[in-house]
Coordinates of C-alpha atoms in Angstrom, one line a residue:
M40 CA -25.1 75.1 -36.6
S41 CA -27.8 72.4 -36.0
M42 CA -28.1 71.1 -32.4
D43 CA -29.6 67.8 -33.6
F44 CA -27.5 64.7 -33.1
A45 CA -27.9 61.0 -33.8
P46 CA -28.3 58.8 -30.7
P47 CA -25.6 56.1 -30.2
K48 CA -25.9 53.1 -32.5
Y49 CA -26.9 50.7 -29.7
A50 CA -29.8 53.1 -28.7
Q51 CA -30.9 53.1 -32.4
V52 CA -30.9 49.3 -32.3
M53 CA -32.9 49.3 -29.1
R54 CA -35.5 51.7 -30.5
A55 CA -35.9 49.6 -33.6
I56 CA -36.6 46.5 -31.5
Q57 CA -38.9 48.4 -29.1
E58 CA -41.0 49.7 -32.1
R59 CA -41.4 46.1 -33.4
I60 CA -42.5 45.0 -29.9
E61 CA -44.9 47.9 -29.6
S62 CA -46.4 47.3 -33.1
G63 CA -46.9 43.6 -32.4
E64 CA -44.4 42.4 -35.0
Y65 CA -42.6 40.8 -32.1
A66 CA -45.2 39.4 -29.7
P67 CA -44.6 38.3 -26.1
G68 CA -43.0 34.9 -26.1
D69 CA -41.5 35.3 -29.6
M70 CA -37.9 34.6 -30.1
L71 CA -36.0 37.6 -31.5
P72 CA -33.7 37.2 -34.5
S73 CA -30.3 35.9 -33.6
E74 CA -27.4 38.4 -32.9
T75 CA -26.0 37.4 -36.3
Q76 CA -29.3 38.2 -38.1
L77 CA -29.6 41.5 -36.3
V78 CA -26.1 42.5 -37.2
R79 CA -26.8 41.7 -40.9
E80 CA -30.2 43.3 -40.9
L81 CA -29.4 46.5 -39.0
G82 CA -25.9 47.0 -40.4
V83 CA -24.1 47.4 -37.1
G84 CA -21.4 45.5 -35.2
R85 CA -22.0 42.5 -32.9
T86 CA -20.9 44.5 -29.8
T87 CA -23.6 47.1 -30.6
V88 CA -26.2 44.5 -30.9
V89 CA -25.1 42.8 -27.6
R90 CA -25.2 46.0 -25.7
A91 CA -28.7 46.9 -27.1
L92 CA -30.1 43.4 -26.2
Q93 CA -28.5 43.6 -22.7
T94 CA -30.0 47.0 -22.0
L95 CA -33.4 45.8 -23.3
A96 CA -33.2 42.8 -20.9
M97 CA -32.3 45.1 -17.9
Q98 CA -35.2 47.3 -18.8
G99 CA -37.7 44.4 -18.9
W100 CA -38.5 44.4 -22.7
I101 CA -36.9 41.0 -23.3
E102 CA -35.4 38.0 -21.5
R103 CA -32.2 36.4 -22.6
E104 CA -31.5 32.7 -22.1
H105 CA -27.9 31.5 -22.5
G106 CA -27.6 29.1 -25.3
R107 CA -31.2 29.6 -26.6
G108 CA -31.6 33.3 -27.5
S109 CA -33.7 36.4 -26.6
F110 CA -37.4 36.2 -26.0
V111 CA -39.9 39.1 -25.9
K112 CA -41.5 40.0 -22.6
G113 CA -43.4 43.0 -23.9
R114 CA -43.5 46.7 -23.0
P115 CA -42.6 47.3 -19.3
E116 CA -45.5 48.5 -17.2
S117 CA -43.7 51.8 -16.5
T118 CA -40.3 53.1 -17.5
A119 CA -40.1 54.5 -13.9
E120 CA -40.3 51.0 -12.6
R121 CA -37.4 49.5 -14.5
A122 CA -35.3 47.0 -12.5
R123 CA -32.1 48.5 -11.1
P124 CA -28.9 46.4 -11.5
S125 CA -29.0 45.0 -8.0
Q126 CA -32.7 44.0 -8.2
A127 CA -32.3 42.4 -11.6
T128 CA -29.3 40.5 -10.3
T129 CA -31.1 39.0 -7.4
E130 CA -34.0 37.9 -9.6
Q131 CA -32.0 36.4 -12.4
G132 CA -31.7 32.6 -12.7
E133 CA -28.3 31.1 -13.4
T134 CA -26.8 29.4 -16.4
L135 CA -24.7 26.2 -16.3
D136 CA -21.4 28.0 -16.4
A137 CA -22.3 31.1 -14.4
V138 CA -21.0 30.3 -10.9
V139 CA -17.4 31.0 -10.4
E140 CA -17.1 30.4 -6.6
A141 CA -19.5 29.6 -3.8
G142 CA -18.9 28.8 -0.1
R143 CA -18.1 30.1 3.3
V144 CA -15.6 32.9 3.6
P145 CA -14.6 35.6 6.1
A146 CA -16.5 38.8 5.4
P147 CA -14.2 41.5 3.9
R148 CA -14.0 44.8 5.8
H149 CA -16.4 46.7 3.6
V150 CA -18.9 43.9 3.5
A151 CA -18.8 43.4 7.3
R152 CA -19.4 47.1 7.8
L153 CA -22.5 47.0 5.6
L154 CA -23.8 43.8 7.2
G155 CA -23.2 45.3 10.7
V156 CA -20.9 42.4 11.8
A157 CA -17.3 42.1 12.9
E158 CA -14.7 41.9 10.1
Q159 CA -13.8 38.3 9.2
T160 CA -17.2 37.0 10.5
P161 CA -18.1 33.9 8.4
V162 CA -20.6 34.5 5.6
I163 CA -21.7 32.7 2.5
M164 CA -20.3 34.2 -0.7
R165 CA -21.5 33.4 -4.2
K166 CA -19.8 34.8 -7.2
R167 CA -20.9 34.4 -10.8
V168 CA -20.6 36.0 -14.2
A169 CA -23.3 37.1 -16.6
R170 CA -22.7 36.6 -20.3
Q171 CA -24.2 38.1 -23.5
G172 CA -23.1 35.8 -26.2
D173 CA -19.4 35.2 -25.8
V174 CA -18.9 38.4 -23.8
V175 CA -18.8 38.5 -20.0
S176 CA -21.1 41.5 -19.3
A177 CA -21.0 41.5 -15.5
V178 CA -19.4 40.0 -12.4
E179 CA -21.9 39.5 -9.6
T180 CA -21.0 38.7 -6.0
F181 CA -23.4 38.1 -3.1
W182 CA -22.5 38.0 0.6
V183 CA -25.2 36.5 2.9
P184 CA -25.0 36.1 6.7
L185 CA -25.0 32.5 7.8
E186 CA -28.4 32.9 9.6
Y187 CA -30.0 33.6 6.3
S188 CA -28.1 31.2 4.1
L189 CA -27.6 28.0 6.1
E190 CA -29.7 25.1 4.6
T191 CA -29.9 26.9 1.3
D192 CA -28.1 26.1 -1.9
L193 CA -26.2 29.4 -2.0
D194 CA -22.9 27.7 -1.0
K195 CA -23.2 25.1 -3.8
P196 CA -21.5 25.5 -7.2
E197 CA -24.6 24.1 -9.0
P198 CA -26.6 26.9 -10.8
L199 CA -29.9 28.0 -9.2
R200 CA -32.9 27.5 -11.5
H201 CA -34.6 30.6 -10.1
G202 CA -33.1 33.8 -8.8
I203 CA -31.5 34.2 -5.4
R204 CA -34.5 36.3 -4.2
Q205 CA -36.9 33.5 -5.1
H206 CA -34.7 30.9 -3.5
L207 CA -34.4 32.7 -0.2
Q208 CA -38.1 33.4 -0.1
A209 CA -38.9 29.7 -0.7
V210 CA -36.3 28.2 1.6
K211 CA -35.9 30.8 4.4
H212 CA -39.2 32.7 4.0
L213 CA -37.3 36.0 3.7
R214 CA -39.0 39.1 2.4
F215 CA -37.1 41.7 0.3
D216 CA -38.4 45.2 1.0
H217 CA -35.9 47.7 -0.3
I218 CA -32.4 48.0 -1.7
T219 CA -29.8 50.7 -1.0
E220 CA -27.6 51.1 -4.1
R221 CA -24.3 53.0 -4.6
V222 CA -22.7 53.4 -8.0
T223 CA -19.0 54.3 -8.6
A224 CA -16.8 54.4 -11.6
R225 CA -13.5 52.7 -10.9
K226 CA -10.8 50.4 -12.1
P227 CA -11.5 46.7 -11.9
T228 CA -9.8 44.5 -9.4
T229 CA -7.2 42.0 -10.7
E230 CA -9.8 39.2 -10.3
E231 CA -12.5 41.2 -12.0
A232 CA -10.2 42.2 -14.9
E233 CA -9.4 38.5 -15.4
L234 CA -13.0 37.4 -15.4
L235 CA -14.1 40.3 -17.7
G236 CA -11.1 39.9 -20.0
S237 CA -10.3 43.6 -19.8
S238 CA -8.7 46.1 -17.4
N239 CA -10.8 49.0 -18.8
P240 CA -12.8 51.1 -16.3
V241 CA -16.0 49.6 -14.8
L242 CA -19.2 50.7 -13.1
G243 CA -19.3 49.3 -9.6
V244 CA -22.7 48.9 -8.0
L245 CA -22.6 48.0 -4.3
S246 CA -25.9 47.4 -2.6
T247 CA -27.5 46.3 0.6
V248 CA -30.8 44.3 0.5
H249 CA -33.1 45.0 3.4
D250 CA -36.2 43.3 4.9
P251 CA -39.3 45.4 6.0
A252 CA -37.7 45.9 9.5
G253 CA -34.5 47.3 7.9
A254 CA -32.3 44.3 8.6
V255 CA -29.6 43.8 6.0
L256 CA -30.2 40.4 4.3
M257 CA -27.3 40.5 1.9
V258 CA -24.7 42.6 0.3
V259 CA -24.5 42.6 -3.5
S260 CA -21.7 43.8 -5.8
V261 CA -22.2 44.1 -9.5
T262 CA -19.3 45.0 -11.7
L263 CA -20.3 46.3 -15.1
P264 CA -17.8 46.9 -18.0
G265 CA -18.0 50.6 -18.8
S266 CA -17.9 49.9 -22.5
L267 CA -21.1 47.9 -22.4
H268 CA -23.2 49.7 -19.9
E269 CA -24.8 53.0 -19.0
L270 CA -27.3 53.5 -16.2
E271 CA -30.6 55.4 -16.8
D272 CA -33.1 56.6 -14.3
V273 CA -36.5 58.1 -14.5
F274 CA -38.0 60.2 -11.7
K275 CA -40.7 62.8 -11.1
V276 CA -39.8 66.5 -10.6
S277 CA -41.4 67.7 -7.4

């Protein structure tokens, strides 16, 4: 019996696009064919194309702009340096309909513990959704202590033109040094299921963002539908 097997369809779509980028057929700055064109050309479903494009964006090959399309960034410098979910989330700008809720809230117990403050301590919370086409591909929530978020735009419903990391660096002169990230497979909460339009299992990524001294600048929660995402890591064997 042959041990060969075909990779998942979305991975085949990814590889086809990567090869075109590497060959120069799709140059940096070029707009990729639309999802409809890729569906027709590659003979796969729209969900497969959306998943492939989303993964390529997370890995740094392309950049997706809501309402405009997908644009080539080029081959990432190193596959070992691909942005993790939390890092990509803090650096991503916001679309017009991204922000679901923003304002001052009491810190939930698990967030307070990670921030090192008492439960119910006021923090700024910002919740938004990421979309790939018409599909909600992630629910992203940020909790930031008042000392780091006052006089910023994090509590306002208007979308940020640049990522939260860039905004905090510009306004509060904060420096992001490292991120501690924990991934679990779980059922979505009632609110997450409503935003995602599905009660299917999700990947929950819960992270703390630290400055060079180790202080926690924020807590980030990223909820990823299990049907659209898989996490890949590359590391050296010592």
